[in-house]
Every structure is written in C-alpha cells, then in structure tokens.
C-alpha positions as a Markdown table, in Angstrom:
| # | Residue | x | y | z |
|---|---|---|---|---|
| 1 | Met | -22.8 | 10.5 | -6.0 |
| 2 | Lys | -22.0 | 12.8 | -3.3 |
| 3 | Arg | -23.6 | 13.1 | 0.1 |
| 4 | Pro | -25.1 | 16.5 | 1.2 |
| 5 | Asp | -23.4 | 16.0 | 4.4 |
| 6 | Gly | -19.6 | 16.3 | 3.6 |
| 7 | Val | -16.9 | 14.3 | 1.6 |
| 8 | Arg | -15.4 | 11.2 | 2.6 |
| 9 | Ala | -11.6 | 11.7 | 3.3 |
| 10 | Arg | -8.8 | 8.8 | 3.3 |
| 11 | Trp | -7.1 | 10.1 | 5.6 |
| 12 | Asp | -5.4 | 9.1 | 9.0 |
| 13 | Lys | -4.1 | 12.2 | 10.1 |
| 14 | Ala | -4.2 | 15.9 | 9.2 |
| 15 | Val | -1.4 | 18.3 | 10.0 |
| 16 | Leu | -2.0 | 21.8 | 10.0 |
| 17 | Val | 1.3 | 24.3 | 9.0 |
| 18 | Cys | 1.3 | 28.1 | 9.6 |
| 19 | Ala | 2.1 | 29.3 | 6.2 |
| 20 | Lys | 3.1 | 32.8 | 7.2 |
| 21 | Cys | 5.7 | 31.1 | 9.2 |
| 22 | Ser | 7.0 | 29.3 | 6.3 |
| 23 | Arg | 6.9 | 32.6 | 4.1 |
| 24 | Lys | 8.9 | 34.8 | 6.7 |
| 25 | Leu | 11.9 | 32.5 | 6.5 |
| 26 | Asp | 14.7 | 33.3 | 4.0 |
| 27 | Thr | 15.7 | 29.4 | 3.7 |
| 28 | Gly | 13.0 | 26.6 | 2.7 |
| 29 | Phe | 12.6 | 23.0 | 4.2 |
| 30 | Gly | 13.8 | 20.1 | 1.9 |
| 31 | Glu | 16.6 | 20.1 | -1.1 |
| 32 | Asp | 14.8 | 22.5 | -3.3 |
| 33 | Gly | 14.4 | 25.2 | -0.1 |
| 34 | Lys | 10.4 | 24.6 | -0.3 |
| 35 | Pro | 7.8 | 25.9 | 1.7 |
| 36 | Leu | 7.2 | 23.6 | 4.9 |
| 37 | Ala | 4.1 | 21.9 | 3.6 |
| 38 | Lys | 5.3 | 21.1 | 0.0 |
| 39 | Ala | 8.2 | 19.9 | 1.3 |
| 40 | Leu | 6.3 | 17.6 | 3.7 |
| 41 | Arg | 4.4 | 16.2 | 0.7 |
| 42 | Arg | 6.9 | 15.6 | -1.5 |
| 43 | His | 9.0 | 14.4 | 1.0 |
| 44 | Leu | 6.7 | 11.6 | 2.1 |
| 45 | Lys | 4.6 | 11.2 | -1.4 |
| 46 | Leu | 1.6 | 12.3 | -0.1 |
| 47 | Lys | -0.8 | 13.3 | -2.7 |
| 48 | Asn | -3.3 | 15.8 | -2.6 |
| 49 | Gly | -6.9 | 16.3 | -1.6 |
| 50 | Pro | -8.9 | 13.7 | 0.0 |
| 51 | Lys | -7.6 | 10.4 | -1.5 |
| 52 | Ala | -4.3 | 10.9 | -0.2 |
| 53 | Arg | -3.3 | 8.8 | 3.3 |
| 54 | Ala | -2.7 | 11.9 | 5.1 |
| 55 | Gly | -3.3 | 15.6 | 5.0 |
| 56 | Val | -0.8 | 18.2 | 5.2 |
| 57 | Val | -2.8 | 21.5 | 5.1 |
| 58 | Glu | -1.3 | 25.1 | 4.9 |
| 59 | Val | -3.5 | 27.5 | 7.0 |
| 60 | Lys | -3.3 | 31.7 | 7.2 |
| 61 | Cys | -1.9 | 31.7 | 10.4 |
| 62 | Leu | -1.6 | 30.1 | 14.1 |
| 63 | Asp | -0.4 | 33.6 | 15.4 |
| 64 | Val | 2.2 | 32.0 | 17.7 |
| 65 | Cys | 4.9 | 33.5 | 15.5 |
| 66 | Pro | 8.3 | 32.0 | 16.6 |
| 67 | Lys | 11.8 | 33.3 | 15.4 |
| 68 | Gly | 13.2 | 31.1 | 12.7 |
| 69 | Ala | 10.7 | 28.5 | 13.0 |
| 70 | Val | 7.3 | 27.0 | 11.8 |
| 71 | Val | 4.4 | 26.0 | 13.7 |
| 72 | Val | 3.0 | 22.6 | 13.1 |
| 73 | Val | 0.0 | 21.1 | 14.7 |
| 74 | Asp | -0.8 | 17.9 | 14.7 |
| 75 | Ser | -4.8 | 16.9 | 14.3 |
| 76 | Ala | -4.3 | 13.9 | 17.2 |
| 77 | Thr | -3.1 | 15.9 | 19.5 |
| 78 | Pro | -4.4 | 19.2 | 19.0 |
| 79 | Ala | -2.7 | 20.9 | 22.7 |
| 80 | His | 0.9 | 20.1 | 21.4 |
| 81 | Trp | 2.4 | 22.4 | 18.6 |
| 82 | Leu | 5.5 | 21.4 | 17.5 |
| 83 | Leu | 8.1 | 24.3 | 16.3 |
| 84 | Val | 10.0 | 23.4 | 13.1 |
| 85 | His | 13.4 | 24.8 | 12.3 |
| 86 | Pro | 15.2 | 24.8 | 8.9 |
| 87 | Gly | 17.3 | 22.3 | 8.7 |
| 88 | Asp | 15.8 | 19.7 | 10.8 |
| 89 | Asp | 15.5 | 16.4 | 9.5 |
| 90 | Leu | 11.9 | 15.5 | 7.2 |
| 91 | Asp | 12.1 | 12.0 | 8.7 |
| 92 | Ala | 12.3 | 13.1 | 12.2 |
| 93 | Val | 9.4 | 16.1 | 11.6 |
| 94 | Ala | 7.1 | 12.9 | 10.1 |
| 95 | Ala | 7.5 | 10.5 | 13.0 |
| 96 | Arg | 7.3 | 12.7 | 15.7 |
| 97 | Leu | 3.7 | 13.9 | 13.8 |
| 98 | Gly | 3.5 | 10.1 | 13.3 |
| 99 | Ile | 2.7 | 10.2 | 9.3 |
| 100 | Gly | 6.3 | 8.8 | 8.9 |
C-alpha cells in the first residue's frame, strides 16, 4: 500500500543530467553514442525507477549551456556542477559522482 505522503525509493544518490545539453551534441556517450543519462544507466547497470540503487534523471534544462559538454548535478553536492564532454571515460564520471 502506498503511503499518502510519497513513495519510498532505494536510491543512495540522485544525479540530474541536462537533456538539452545531451541533445545538442553531435556525438553521444558510450559505445552506442547514447545520451549521457542512458549511457550512464547502461554502463552502471542501473535499473529504472525507485528500485534502482541510484537515480540518473534527465531534466529539461539547467540553463548553463556549455559548448560541447553536458551539465550534471550530483544531489549530494548541489553547489558543484560537473561538465562531461563526449569521450570522457564513464567509469571516471561515475567515480566523480560517487555512483561507481
């Protein structure tokens, strides 16, 4: 039964990825050239939804708009935003976000 005040998630961490930045890039991430959020989920073998150990969520726009990079916000350190460039190692990105 769902509680009226919310849904319980098993996430240890939530990561916000700018969808607009991902869409603007000509190349993607990972072997398939996917958007960063999908590539991170696939690389870390994360499930979707509240049963995953971490949440990688695409948000509409974070209004930073760097050239040739994607803005990522770690919920544990919201004052420090990360710029991820195509070709960056996804293991290194995950380690910097603390979800590796």
